[in-house]
């Protein structure tokens, strides 16, 4: 049995083979190269670095105000992690929201889609690249934050790893949503705006309305509440599995819908 | 539909015996395509583009490297191999598009309006490359075009579709001699006079002659149009003829077929 056949499985009309996975990696590699050679990655790194600089500089210059507040490794990591969800959103807007629509907008689909490669392999490869590029920047952000914690308090809390796990789930959720908008949009700019405003504002508005209507309720299923556990994990008890499942569903549902639309999409 | 860019609503389409509507990936193996004027990843060079597409279709690094050199030479882009495609003109990009279609020695190449959107220079360059793509290769080239002069210049077999129905499928020679008559354009070193036209019409074998702009158009049976005697007869007239060529008859055939099928 060949490697290709050994990987093969079928579910109705959809099949994935080892060769499809290999092609997905080729697509992902090229997509990463596109990101790394483009300006967006510079902007993304710059914005992430800006958050770090502010997070480090503020306590340094105003220690009297921040000293009591940042007195434990947990508090320092929570201080930094409170920015992670916004940085992830920037990553989703800059990369995932453009990844599919750009093929149509820039007419490169005429080159890629006419090759013996399944659209599913293209979809998987592109999503993978968007996920990895955002994750790498987030990991670097956590790395610098951990060094800051070491410098100030001489220790890094083990909850950092849980927070990273939550961030990974949040990246999946936002990338899934952004890829969905990328699949339904005619223009990358529209997809990016939809991702930014719908993810940033709509969950906030819904949660405010819900809190007014029913104060004190547990709205764990909202994207912003589940995403908030990235930083709240350091200071309070969080139902990790519930938050992880919520974030997974927030990513998986639009991702599957986007994939189905992409399969049928013509120029 | 053949290149799986458009989903079919019904029917089947086979490439090398594989239904592209059922298994597009398998059907497109061994098929190179150029659909209109595709855009490229502008951050890549031609070499990197061929590497990406070669890897995608499962070619080894050695084979990609070897084929890249020969293909770039074929499409006359060797000196641009390491330049970013973003800096290329449309004509240059189209030559790269044609080149990528040759990766992995395809048995079929599908060209959809390969010169559409190109400027005259780009068209001429592209046509020059297209004329020689079959040389020394065991490849079937399927080209779709609305430019009939280009079709008669490049193709040896033509299929005409009208409203989705095949109304003709034959060789160029058979199509152009369908009516049994051919038109030859004769160019003179001066504007033709009535006397010049009459002299041409009087040549044995020519059925009629008339002014055609600043030239003379002569009609004759197909077999006579290919006779060396025709050249001699026109030269002997002493009317200042310096060039003659066959007028586009594919267009006439096309128009008459479209008219018939309405």
Short mmCIF file of C-alpha atoms in Angstrom, two decimals:
data_model
loop_
_atom_site.label_atom_id
_atom_site.label_comp_id
_atom_site.label_asym_id
_atom_site.label_seq_id
_atom_site.Cartn_x
_atom_site.Cartn_y
_atom_site.Cartn_z
CA UNK A 1 0.00 0.00 0.00
CA UNK A 2 1.41 3.37 -1.00
CA UNK A 3 1.76 6.29 1.39
CA UNK A 4 -1.00 8.08 -0.49
CA UNK A 5 -3.38 5.15 -0.18
CA UNK A 6 -2.56 4.60 3.48
CA UNK A 7 -3.76 8.11 4.29
CA UNK A 8 -6.86 7.88 2.18
CA UNK A 9 -10.27 7.98 3.70
CA UNK A 10 -13.66 8.83 2.30
CA UNK A 11 -16.75 10.52 3.68
CA UNK A 12 -19.29 10.76 0.91
CA UNK A 13 -17.86 12.92 -1.87
CA UNK A 14 -15.02 14.35 0.20
CA UNK A 15 -11.75 12.50 0.31
CA UNK A 16 -8.36 13.46 1.67
CA UNK A 17 -5.19 11.66 0.67
CA UNK A 18 -1.57 11.92 1.71
CA UNK A 19 -0.90 13.75 -1.54
CA UNK A 20 -3.59 16.31 -0.66
CA UNK A 21 -1.88 16.93 2.69
CA UNK A 22 1.48 17.29 0.93
CA UNK A 23 -0.08 19.82 -1.44
CA UNK A 24 -1.61 21.68 1.53
CA UNK A 25 1.88 22.05 3.00
CA UNK A 26 3.20 23.38 -0.33
CA UNK A 27 0.38 25.94 -0.38
CA UNK A 28 1.01 26.83 3.29
CA UNK A 29 4.73 27.27 2.62
CA UNK A 30 4.04 29.61 -0.28
CA UNK A 31 1.47 31.55 1.73
CA UNK A 32 4.01 31.97 4.54
CA UNK A 33 6.54 33.21 2.00
CA UNK A 34 3.96 35.73 0.79
CA UNK A 35 3.43 36.97 4.35
CA UNK A 36 7.13 37.15 5.11
CA UNK A 37 7.92 39.06 1.91
CA UNK A 38 5.02 41.46 2.32
CA UNK A 39 4.56 44.62 4.35
CA UNK A 40 1.72 43.29 6.48
CA UNK A 41 4.03 41.17 8.59
CA UNK A 42 6.13 44.25 9.37
CA UNK A 43 3.01 46.13 10.39
CA UNK A 44 1.84 43.20 12.50
CA UNK A 45 5.19 42.83 14.29
CA UNK A 46 5.39 46.58 14.76
CA UNK A 47 1.94 46.76 16.38
CA UNK A 48 2.66 43.76 18.62
CA UNK A 49 5.99 45.34 19.60
CA UNK A 50 4.22 48.63 20.32
CA UNK A 51 1.95 46.89 22.82
CA UNK A 52 5.00 45.35 24.47
CA UNK A 53 6.83 48.65 24.64
CA UNK A 54 3.80 50.32 26.25
CA UNK A 55 3.32 47.39 28.65
CA UNK A 56 6.97 47.54 29.70
CA UNK A 57 7.46 51.31 29.63
CA UNK A 58 4.37 52.32 31.60
CA UNK A 59 5.29 50.41 34.78
CA UNK A 60 8.93 51.47 34.40
CA UNK A 61 8.08 55.17 34.29
CA UNK A 62 5.17 55.10 36.72
CA UNK A 63 6.29 52.41 39.18
CA UNK A 64 4.57 54.08 42.11
CA UNK A 65 1.21 53.65 40.46
CA UNK A 66 1.91 50.22 38.94
CA UNK A 67 4.16 48.74 41.63
CA UNK A 68 1.38 47.46 43.86
CA UNK A 69 -0.66 46.22 40.93
CA UNK A 70 2.21 44.32 39.22
CA UNK A 71 3.48 42.68 42.38
CA UNK A 72 3.23 39.02 41.29
CA UNK A 73 4.28 37.03 38.18
CA UNK A 74 0.55 36.33 37.60
CA UNK A 75 -0.26 40.03 37.59
CA UNK A 76 2.55 40.83 35.15
CA UNK A 77 1.53 38.09 32.74
CA UNK A 78 -2.15 39.10 33.05
CA UNK A 79 -1.13 42.70 32.27
CA UNK A 80 0.56 41.57 29.06
CA UNK A 81 -2.03 38.91 28.12
CA UNK A 82 -4.84 41.48 28.20
CA UNK A 83 -3.52 42.69 24.82
CA UNK A 84 -3.27 39.26 23.23
CA UNK A 85 -6.86 39.08 22.00
CA UNK A 86 -6.46 42.38 20.14
CA UNK A 87 -3.16 41.31 18.60
CA UNK A 88 -4.80 38.06 17.47
CA UNK A 89 -7.57 40.12 15.89
CA UNK A 90 -4.96 42.16 14.02
CA UNK A 91 -3.38 38.92 12.76
CA UNK A 92 -6.76 37.64 11.57
CA UNK A 93 -7.52 40.92 9.83
CA UNK A 94 -4.12 41.24 8.17
CA UNK A 95 -3.71 37.64 7.02
CA UNK A 96 -6.74 35.35 7.26
CA UNK A 97 -9.28 37.86 6.00
CA UNK A 98 -7.33 38.23 2.74
CA UNK A 99 -6.13 34.69 2.18
CA UNK A 100 -8.97 33.32 0.00
CA UNK A 101 -10.41 36.47 -1.52
CA UNK A 102 -6.99 37.63 -2.72
CA UNK A 103 -6.77 34.62 -5.07
CA UNK A 104 -9.91 35.85 -6.86
CA UNK A 105 -9.19 39.54 -6.55
CA UNK A 106 -5.66 39.21 -7.91
CA UNK A 107 -6.67 36.56 -10.49
CA UNK A 108 -4.00 34.13 -9.27
CA UNK A 109 -6.74 31.51 -8.98
CA UNK A 110 -6.41 31.04 -12.74
CA UNK A 111 -2.95 29.69 -12.06
CA UNK A 112 -3.57 27.70 -8.90
CA UNK A 113 -7.05 26.23 -9.35
CA UNK A 114 -6.36 24.85 -12.83
CA UNK A 115 -3.67 22.56 -11.39
CA UNK A 116 -4.43 19.01 -10.21
CA UNK A 117 -5.01 20.11 -6.63
CA UNK A 118 -8.21 19.89 -4.61
CA UNK A 119 -9.77 23.11 -3.40
CA UNK A 120 -9.85 21.54 0.05
CA UNK A 121 -6.04 21.22 -0.02
CA UNK A 122 -5.75 24.88 -0.99
CA UNK A 123 -8.17 25.89 1.77
CA UNK A 124 -6.36 23.86 4.43
CA UNK A 125 -2.94 25.15 3.37
CA UNK A 126 -4.01 28.76 3.44
CA UNK A 127 -5.73 28.47 6.81
CA UNK A 128 -2.70 26.71 8.22
CA UNK A 129 -0.36 29.50 7.09
CA UNK A 130 -2.60 32.20 8.60
CA UNK A 131 -2.81 30.28 11.85
CA UNK A 132 0.94 29.67 12.09
CA UNK A 133 2.02 33.23 11.27
CA UNK A 134 -0.28 34.68 13.95
CA UNK A 135 0.77 32.02 16.44
CA UNK A 136 4.48 32.74 15.90
CA UNK A 137 4.01 36.42 16.68
CA UNK A 138 1.87 35.61 19.72
CA UNK A 139 4.49 33.14 20.99
CA UNK A 140 7.16 35.82 20.59
CA UNK A 141 4.88 38.22 22.51
CA UNK A 142 4.54 35.71 25.35
CA UNK A 143 8.31 35.14 25.26
CA UNK A 144 9.09 38.83 25.80
CA UNK A 145 6.32 39.05 28.43
CA UNK A 146 7.86 36.10 30.29
CA UNK A 147 11.29 37.78 30.23
CA UNK A 148 9.66 40.93 31.65
CA UNK A 149 8.10 38.85 34.43
CA UNK A 150 11.49 37.25 35.15
CA UNK A 151 13.18 40.62 35.35
CA UNK A 152 10.57 42.19 37.63
CA UNK A 153 9.61 39.25 39.86
CA UNK A 154 12.28 36.62 39.16
CA UNK A 155 9.68 34.05 38.09
CA UNK A 156 7.18 33.15 35.40
CA UNK A 157 3.88 31.58 36.38
CA UNK A 158 3.01 28.18 34.94
CA UNK A 159 -0.42 29.60 34.07
CA UNK A 160 1.37 31.20 31.14
CA UNK A 161 1.17 27.87 29.31
CA UNK A 162 -2.58 27.66 29.91
CA UNK A 163 -2.94 31.21 28.62
CA UNK A 164 -0.92 30.25 25.51
CA UNK A 165 -3.29 27.31 24.99
CA UNK A 166 -6.28 29.64 25.26
CA UNK A 167 -4.58 32.02 22.81
CA UNK A 168 -4.10 29.17 20.35
CA UNK A 169 -7.82 28.41 20.55
CA UNK A 170 -8.61 32.12 20.13
CA UNK A 171 -6.36 32.32 17.06
CA UNK A 172 -8.28 29.35 15.64
CA UNK A 173 -11.62 31.08 16.34
CA UNK A 174 -10.68 34.42 14.82
CA UNK A 175 -8.83 32.90 11.87
CA UNK A 176 -11.86 30.71 11.17
CA UNK A 177 -14.16 33.73 11.21
CA UNK A 178 -11.78 35.79 9.06
CA UNK A 179 -11.39 32.97 6.51
CA UNK A 180 -15.19 32.72 6.35
CA UNK A 181 -15.44 36.44 5.52
CA UNK A 182 -12.66 35.95 3.01
CA UNK A 183 -14.70 33.20 1.30
CA UNK A 184 -17.84 35.29 0.97
CA UNK A 185 -16.29 38.65 0.06
CA UNK A 186 -15.49 40.03 -3.37
CA UNK A 187 -12.78 42.30 -2.04
CA UNK A 188 -10.08 41.82 0.57
CA UNK A 189 -10.71 45.23 2.09
CA UNK A 190 -14.38 44.37 2.70
CA UNK A 191 -13.40 41.06 4.27
CA UNK A 192 -10.86 42.80 6.53
CA UNK A 193 -13.37 45.44 7.65
CA UNK A 194 -16.04 42.81 8.33
CA UNK A 195 -13.57 40.78 10.39
CA UNK A 196 -12.38 43.77 12.38
CA UNK A 197 -15.73 45.35 13.20
CA UNK A 198 -17.83 42.22 13.57
CA UNK A 199 -15.31 40.56 15.87
CA UNK A 200 -14.44 43.70 17.81
CA UNK A 201 -17.85 45.30 18.16
CA UNK A 202 -20.69 42.82 17.72
CA UNK A 203 -19.80 40.50 20.64
CA UNK A 204 -19.21 43.54 22.86
CA UNK A 205 -22.59 45.02 21.96
CA UNK A 206 -24.35 41.68 22.49
CA UNK A 207 -22.69 41.12 25.86
CA UNK A 208 -23.58 44.65 27.03
CA UNK A 209 -27.21 44.12 25.98
CA UNK A 210 -27.33 40.75 27.73
CA UNK A 211 -25.79 42.16 30.89
CA UNK A 212 -28.35 44.95 30.94
CA UNK A 213 -31.26 42.57 30.27
CA UNK A 214 -30.06 39.92 32.69
CA UNK A 215 -27.32 41.22 35.00
CA UNK A 216 -25.02 38.66 36.57
CA UNK A 217 -25.62 36.01 33.92
CA UNK A 218 -22.87 33.66 32.75
CA UNK A 219 -22.34 34.41 29.08
CA UNK A 220 -19.50 31.97 28.55
CA UNK A 221 -20.61 31.24 24.99
CA UNK A 222 -19.84 34.76 23.76
CA UNK A 223 -16.62 35.09 21.77
CA UNK A 224 -15.29 38.03 23.79
CA UNK A 225 -16.06 36.36 27.12
CA UNK A 226 -14.38 33.09 26.05
CA UNK A 227 -11.46 35.05 24.60
CA UNK A 228 -11.17 37.08 27.79
CA UNK A 229 -10.02 33.94 29.59
CA UNK A 230 -6.59 34.42 27.95
CA UNK A 231 -5.84 37.05 30.61
CA UNK A 232 -8.43 36.24 33.30
CA UNK A 233 -6.83 32.80 33.72
CA UNK A 234 -4.06 34.53 35.73
CA UNK A 235 -6.37 36.17 38.27
CA UNK A 236 -9.51 34.05 38.55
CA UNK A 237 -10.85 30.56 38.12
CA UNK A 238 -11.72 29.85 34.51
CA UNK A 239 -13.56 26.81 33.19
CA UNK A 240 -10.83 26.01 30.73
CA UNK A 241 -12.54 23.17 28.87
CA UNK A 242 -15.74 25.18 28.43
CA UNK A 243 -13.79 28.18 27.09
CA UNK A 244 -11.71 25.96 24.78
CA UNK A 245 -14.77 24.23 23.33
CA UNK A 246 -16.52 27.59 22.87
CA UNK A 247 -13.53 29.05 21.03
CA UNK A 248 -13.17 25.88 18.96
CA UNK A 249 -16.81 26.11 17.86
CA UNK A 250 -16.50 29.82 17.12
CA UNK A 251 -13.71 28.89 14.69
CA UNK A 252 -14.91 25.55 13.37
CA UNK A 253 -18.45 26.52 12.37
CA UNK A 254 -17.50 29.50 10.15
CA UNK A 255 -14.51 27.56 8.88
CA UNK A 256 -16.68 24.69 7.64
CA UNK A 257 -19.22 27.12 6.18
CA UNK A 258 -16.42 29.03 4.47
CA UNK A 259 -14.98 25.80 3.09
CA UNK A 260 -18.36 24.78 1.64
CA UNK A 261 -18.76 28.20 0.02
CA UNK A 262 -15.21 28.08 -1.31
CA UNK A 263 -15.80 24.66 -2.92
CA UNK A 264 -18.67 26.10 -4.98
CA UNK A 265 -17.17 29.52 -5.54
CA UNK A 266 -16.40 30.59 -9.07
CA UNK A 267 -14.65 33.81 -10.02
CA UNK B 1 -15.38 23.57 -17.04
CA UNK B 2 -12.51 21.48 -18.41
CA UNK B 3 -10.07 23.25 -16.12
CA UNK B 4 -12.54 23.04 -13.22
CA UNK B 5 -12.86 26.78 -12.81
CA UNK B 6 -16.60 26.62 -13.43
CA UNK B 7 -18.87 24.04 -11.83
CA UNK B 8 -21.02 22.08 -14.23
CA UNK B 9 -24.80 22.05 -13.83
CA UNK B 10 -25.13 18.84 -15.84
CA UNK B 11 -23.25 16.61 -18.27
CA UNK B 12 -19.76 15.17 -18.36
CA UNK B 13 -16.38 16.36 -19.66
CA UNK B 14 -13.52 13.93 -20.14
CA UNK B 15 -9.79 14.55 -20.26
CA UNK B 16 -7.69 11.50 -21.10
CA UNK B 17 -10.72 9.33 -20.26
CA UNK B 18 -11.31 10.84 -16.79
CA UNK B 19 -14.49 12.80 -16.07
CA UNK B 20 -13.34 16.22 -14.86
CA UNK B 21 -16.74 16.83 -13.21
CA UNK B 22 -16.27 13.77 -10.99
CA UNK B 23 -12.54 13.74 -10.30
CA UNK B 24 -10.98 17.05 -11.38
CA UNK B 25 -7.67 16.33 -9.65
CA UNK B 26 -7.11 13.06 -11.51
CA UNK B 27 -8.39 14.51 -14.79
CA UNK B 28 -6.01 17.49 -14.64
CA UNK B 29 -2.88 15.39 -14.08
CA UNK B 30 -0.72 15.79 -17.18
CA UNK B 31 -2.65 18.86 -18.30
CA UNK B 32 -1.09 22.32 -18.63
CA UNK B 33 -3.36 25.34 -18.82
CA UNK B 34 -3.26 29.03 -19.66
CA UNK B 35 -6.62 30.64 -18.98
CA UNK B 36 -6.82 34.14 -20.45
CA UNK B 37 -4.10 36.27 -18.85
CA UNK B 38 -3.58 34.88 -15.37
CA UNK B 39 -1.84 36.94 -12.75
CA UNK B 40 1.12 35.60 -10.83
CA UNK B 41 2.30 35.85 -7.27
CA UNK B 42 4.21 39.08 -7.80
CA UNK B 43 6.60 38.40 -4.93
CA UNK B 44 7.96 35.34 -6.74
CA UNK B 45 10.43 35.08 -9.61
CA UNK B 46 9.71 32.83 -12.62
CA UNK B 47 12.07 30.24 -11.11
CA UNK B 48 10.23 30.32 -7.77
CA UNK B 49 6.86 30.18 -9.53
CA UNK B 50 7.89 27.08 -11.46
CA UNK B 51 9.25 25.60 -8.23
CA UNK B 52 5.94 26.22 -6.44
CA UNK B 53 3.83 24.77 -9.26
CA UNK B 54 6.27 21.88 -9.77
CA UNK B 55 6.15 20.99 -6.08
CA UNK B 56 2.38 21.22 -6.16
CA UNK B 57 2.14 18.62 -8.92
CA UNK B 58 4.71 16.41 -7.22
CA UNK B 59 7.82 16.97 -9.36
CA UNK B 60 11.26 16.34 -7.86
CA UNK B 61 13.57 19.32 -7.24
CA UNK B 62 16.00 18.04 -9.89
CA UNK B 63 13.28 17.75 -12.51
CA UNK B 64 11.88 21.19 -11.69
CA UNK B 65 15.32 22.71 -11.99
CA UNK B 66 16.07 20.98 -15.31
CA UNK B 67 12.71 21.81 -16.88
CA UNK B 68 12.73 25.42 -15.65
CA UNK B 69 15.87 26.19 -17.67
CA UNK B 70 14.59 24.66 -20.90
CA UNK B 71 11.09 26.12 -20.59
CA UNK B 72 12.36 29.62 -19.87
CA UNK B 73 14.56 29.31 -22.93
CA UNK B 74 11.57 28.21 -25.01
CA UNK B 75 9.49 31.21 -23.94
CA UNK B 76 12.53 33.50 -24.27
CA UNK B 77 12.58 34.51 -20.61
CA UNK B 78 15.92 33.05 -19.47
CA UNK B 79 17.46 36.39 -18.56
CA UNK B 80 14.43 37.23 -16.39
CA UNK B 81 14.52 33.96 -14.43
CA UNK B 82 15.47 35.59 -11.13
CA UNK B 83 13.54 38.86 -11.40
CA UNK B 84 10.30 39.40 -9.48
CA UNK B 85 7.28 38.85 -11.74
CA UNK B 86 5.72 42.00 -10.29
CA UNK B 87 8.05 44.03 -12.53
CA UNK B 88 7.07 42.21 -15.76
CA UNK B 89 4.93 43.51 -18.63
CA UNK B 90 1.70 41.72 -19.51
CA UNK B 91 3.33 40.07 -22.52
CA UNK B 92 6.21 38.75 -20.39
CA UNK B 93 3.78 37.42 -17.79
CA UNK B 94 1.83 35.67 -20.51
CA UNK B 95 4.99 33.97 -21.74
CA UNK B 96 5.64 32.78 -18.18
CA UNK B 97 2.01 31.60 -18.07
CA UNK B 98 2.61 29.57 -21.20
CA UNK B 99 5.87 28.25 -19.81
CA UNK B 100 4.33 26.99 -16.57
CA UNK B 101 1.82 25.01 -18.62
CA UNK B 102 4.73 22.93 -19.94
CA UNK B 103 5.92 21.79 -16.51
CA UNK B 104 6.12 18.02 -16.10
CA UNK B 105 5.78 17.33 -19.83
CA UNK B 106 1.98 17.49 -20.13
CA UNK B 107 0.18 15.45 -22.76
CA UNK B 108 -2.48 18.16 -23.18
CA UNK B 109 -2.20 21.93 -23.02
CA UNK B 110 -5.37 24.00 -22.80
CA UNK B 111 -5.05 27.61 -23.92
CA UNK B 112 -8.07 29.84 -23.37
CA UNK B 113 -7.76 33.10 -25.30
CA UNK B 114 -3.98 33.14 -24.74
CA UNK B 115 -3.45 36.50 -26.43
CA UNK B 116 -6.50 38.29 -25.01
CA UNK B 117 -5.69 41.54 -23.31
CA UNK B 118 -2.19 41.78 -24.77
CA UNK B 119 -0.90 44.77 -26.72
CA UNK B 120 0.13 44.21 -30.38
CA UNK B 121 3.72 43.54 -29.39
CA UNK B 122 2.68 41.09 -26.69
CA UNK B 123 0.36 39.33 -29.13
CA UNK B 124 3.12 39.01 -31.73
CA UNK B 125 5.58 37.67 -29.14
CA UNK B 126 3.03 35.21 -27.84
CA UNK B 127 2.07 34.02 -31.31
CA UNK B 128 5.74 33.54 -32.13
CA UNK B 129 6.13 31.24 -29.12
CA UNK B 130 2.83 29.45 -29.78
CA UNK B 131 3.85 28.61 -33.35
CA UNK B 132 6.72 26.50 -32.10
CA UNK B 133 5.32 24.89 -28.98
CA UNK B 134 4.54 21.60 -30.67
CA UNK B 135 8.04 21.22 -32.09
CA UNK B 136 9.64 18.00 -30.87
CA UNK B 137 6.94 17.42 -28.27
CA UNK B 138 4.23 14.80 -28.08
CA UNK B 139 1.55 17.20 -26.94
CA UNK B 140 -2.00 18.08 -27.92
CA UNK B 141 -2.70 21.80 -27.74
CA UNK B 142 -6.35 22.84 -27.37
CA UNK B 143 -6.78 26.56 -27.93
CA UNK B 144 -9.97 28.58 -27.72
CA UNK B 145 -10.05 31.95 -29.44
CA UNK B 146 -12.35 34.44 -31.11
CA UNK B 147 -9.50 35.67 -33.28
CA UNK B 148 -9.95 33.64 -36.42
CA UNK B 149 -6.78 34.84 -38.13
CA UNK B 150 -4.90 33.57 -35.08
CA UNK B 151 -6.73 30.25 -35.23
CA UNK B 152 -5.96 29.70 -38.92
CA UNK B 153 -2.36 30.75 -38.31
CA UNK B 154 -1.73 28.44 -35.35
CA UNK B 155 -4.14 25.50 -35.47
CA UNK B 156 -4.42 22.53 -37.76
CA UNK B 157 -7.85 21.43 -36.59
CA UNK B 158 -10.80 23.64 -35.72
CA UNK B 159 -14.03 23.08 -33.82
CA UNK B 160 -16.66 25.82 -33.97
CA UNK B 161 -19.21 26.21 -31.20
CA UNK B 162 -22.36 28.25 -31.43
CA UNK B 163 -24.59 28.70 -28.39
CA UNK B 164 -22.95 25.68 -26.77
CA UNK B 165 -23.44 23.40 -29.77
CA UNK B 166 -20.66 21.98 -31.91
CA UNK B 167 -21.42 23.03 -35.47
CA UNK B 168 -18.12 22.11 -37.10
CA UNK B 169 -15.06 19.97 -36.32
CA UNK B 170 -12.53 19.56 -39.09
CA UNK B 171 -9.02 20.36 -40.30
CA UNK B 172 -8.19 23.90 -41.39
CA UNK B 173 -7.56 22.69 -44.95
CA UNK B 174 -10.93 20.97 -45.14
CA UNK B 175 -12.72 23.99 -43.70
CA UNK B 176 -11.11 26.57 -45.94
CA UNK B 177 -11.90 24.50 -49.06
CA UNK B 178 -15.46 23.73 -47.97
CA UNK B 179 -16.92 26.17 -50.43
CA UNK B 180 -14.67 24.79 -53.17
CA UNK B 181 -13.30 28.28 -53.83
CA UNK B 182 -10.43 30.32 -52.42
CA UNK B 183 -9.58 34.00 -52.43
CA UNK B 184 -6.11 35.29 -53.20
CA UNK B 185 -5.09 38.87 -52.47
CA UNK B 186 -2.62 40.31 -54.97
CA UNK B 187 -0.61 43.37 -53.97
CA UNK B 188 0.57 45.76 -56.67
CA UNK B 189 3.18 48.53 -56.51
CA UNK B 190 0.40 50.99 -57.43
CA UNK B 191 -3.35 51.37 -56.94
CA UNK B 192 -4.99 48.79 -59.23
CA UNK B 193 -6.69 50.09 -62.37
CA UNK B 194 -9.72 48.55 -64.06
CA UNK B 195 -7.33 47.24 -66.68
CA UNK B 196 -5.18 45.49 -64.03
CA UNK B 197 -8.30 43.82 -62.57
CA UNK B 198 -9.46 42.71 -66.02
CA UNK B 199 -6.04 41.19 -66.79
CA UNK B 200 -6.14 39.17 -63.55
CA UNK B 201 -9.73 38.04 -64.24
CA UNK B 202 -8.66 36.83 -67.67
CA UNK B 203 -6.11 34.36 -66.28
CA UNK B 204 -7.22 30.84 -67.05
CA UNK B 205 -8.40 29.18 -63.82
CA UNK B 206 -9.43 32.40 -62.06
CA UNK B 207 -13.19 32.63 -61.82
CA UNK B 208 -13.45 36.32 -60.90
CA UNK B 209 -11.37 39.32 -59.80
CA UNK B 210 -12.25 42.62 -58.18
CA UNK B 211 -10.73 45.61 -56.37
CA UNK B 212 -10.11 44.89 -52.69
CA UNK B 213 -9.09 48.19 -51.14
CA UNK B 214 -5.72 49.01 -52.69
CA UNK B 215 -5.27 45.36 -53.75
CA UNK B 216 -6.93 42.88 -56.09
CA UNK B 217 -8.93 39.92 -54.85
CA UNK B 218 -9.06 36.92 -57.17
CA UNK B 219 -11.35 33.93 -56.68
CA UNK B 220 -10.51 30.49 -57.97
CA UNK B 221 -11.05 26.78 -57.33
CA UNK B 222 -9.13 25.37 -54.35
CA UNK B 223 -6.76 23.24 -56.41
CA UNK B 224 -5.70 26.19 -58.59
CA UNK B 225 -4.91 28.37 -55.56
CA UNK B 226 -2.13 25.98 -54.69
CA UNK B 227 -0.74 25.69 -58.20
CA UNK B 228 2.71 27.16 -58.92
CA UNK B 229 1.30 28.22 -62.32
CA UNK B 230 -0.72 30.94 -60.57
CA UNK B 231 2.43 32.75 -59.43
CA UNK B 232 3.91 32.64 -62.91
CA UNK B 233 0.68 33.76 -64.59
CA UNK B 234 0.32 36.81 -62.35
CA UNK B 235 4.00 37.69 -62.65
CA UNK B 236 3.78 37.46 -66.44
CA UNK B 237 0.94 39.99 -66.53
CA UNK B 238 3.45 42.80 -65.91
CA UNK B 239 1.05 44.72 -63.67
CA UNK B 240 3.58 45.35 -60.88
CA UNK B 241 2.50 42.46 -58.60
CA UNK B 242 4.99 42.03 -55.77
CA UNK B 243 3.10 39.92 -53.23
CA UNK B 244 0.14 37.58 -52.95
CA UNK B 245 -1.46 35.71 -50.08
CA UNK B 246 -4.55 33.71 -49.36
CA UNK B 247 -7.39 35.72 -47.90
CA UNK B 248 -8.92 34.64 -44.60
CA UNK B 249 -11.50 32.06 -45.54
CA UNK B 250 -12.05 30.66 -42.02
CA UNK B 251 -13.90 33.83 -41.17
CA UNK B 252 -16.18 33.46 -44.20
CA UNK B 253 -16.85 29.83 -43.32
CA UNK B 254 -17.52 30.76 -39.71
CA UNK B 255 -19.96 33.52 -40.63
CA UNK B 256 -21.84 31.30 -43.06
CA UNK B 257 -22.08 28.49 -40.49
CA UNK B 258 -23.34 30.84 -37.81
CA UNK B 259 -25.91 32.20 -40.26
CA UNK B 260 -27.02 28.67 -41.18
CA UNK B 261 -27.36 27.57 -37.56
CA UNK B 262 -29.66 30.47 -36.57
#
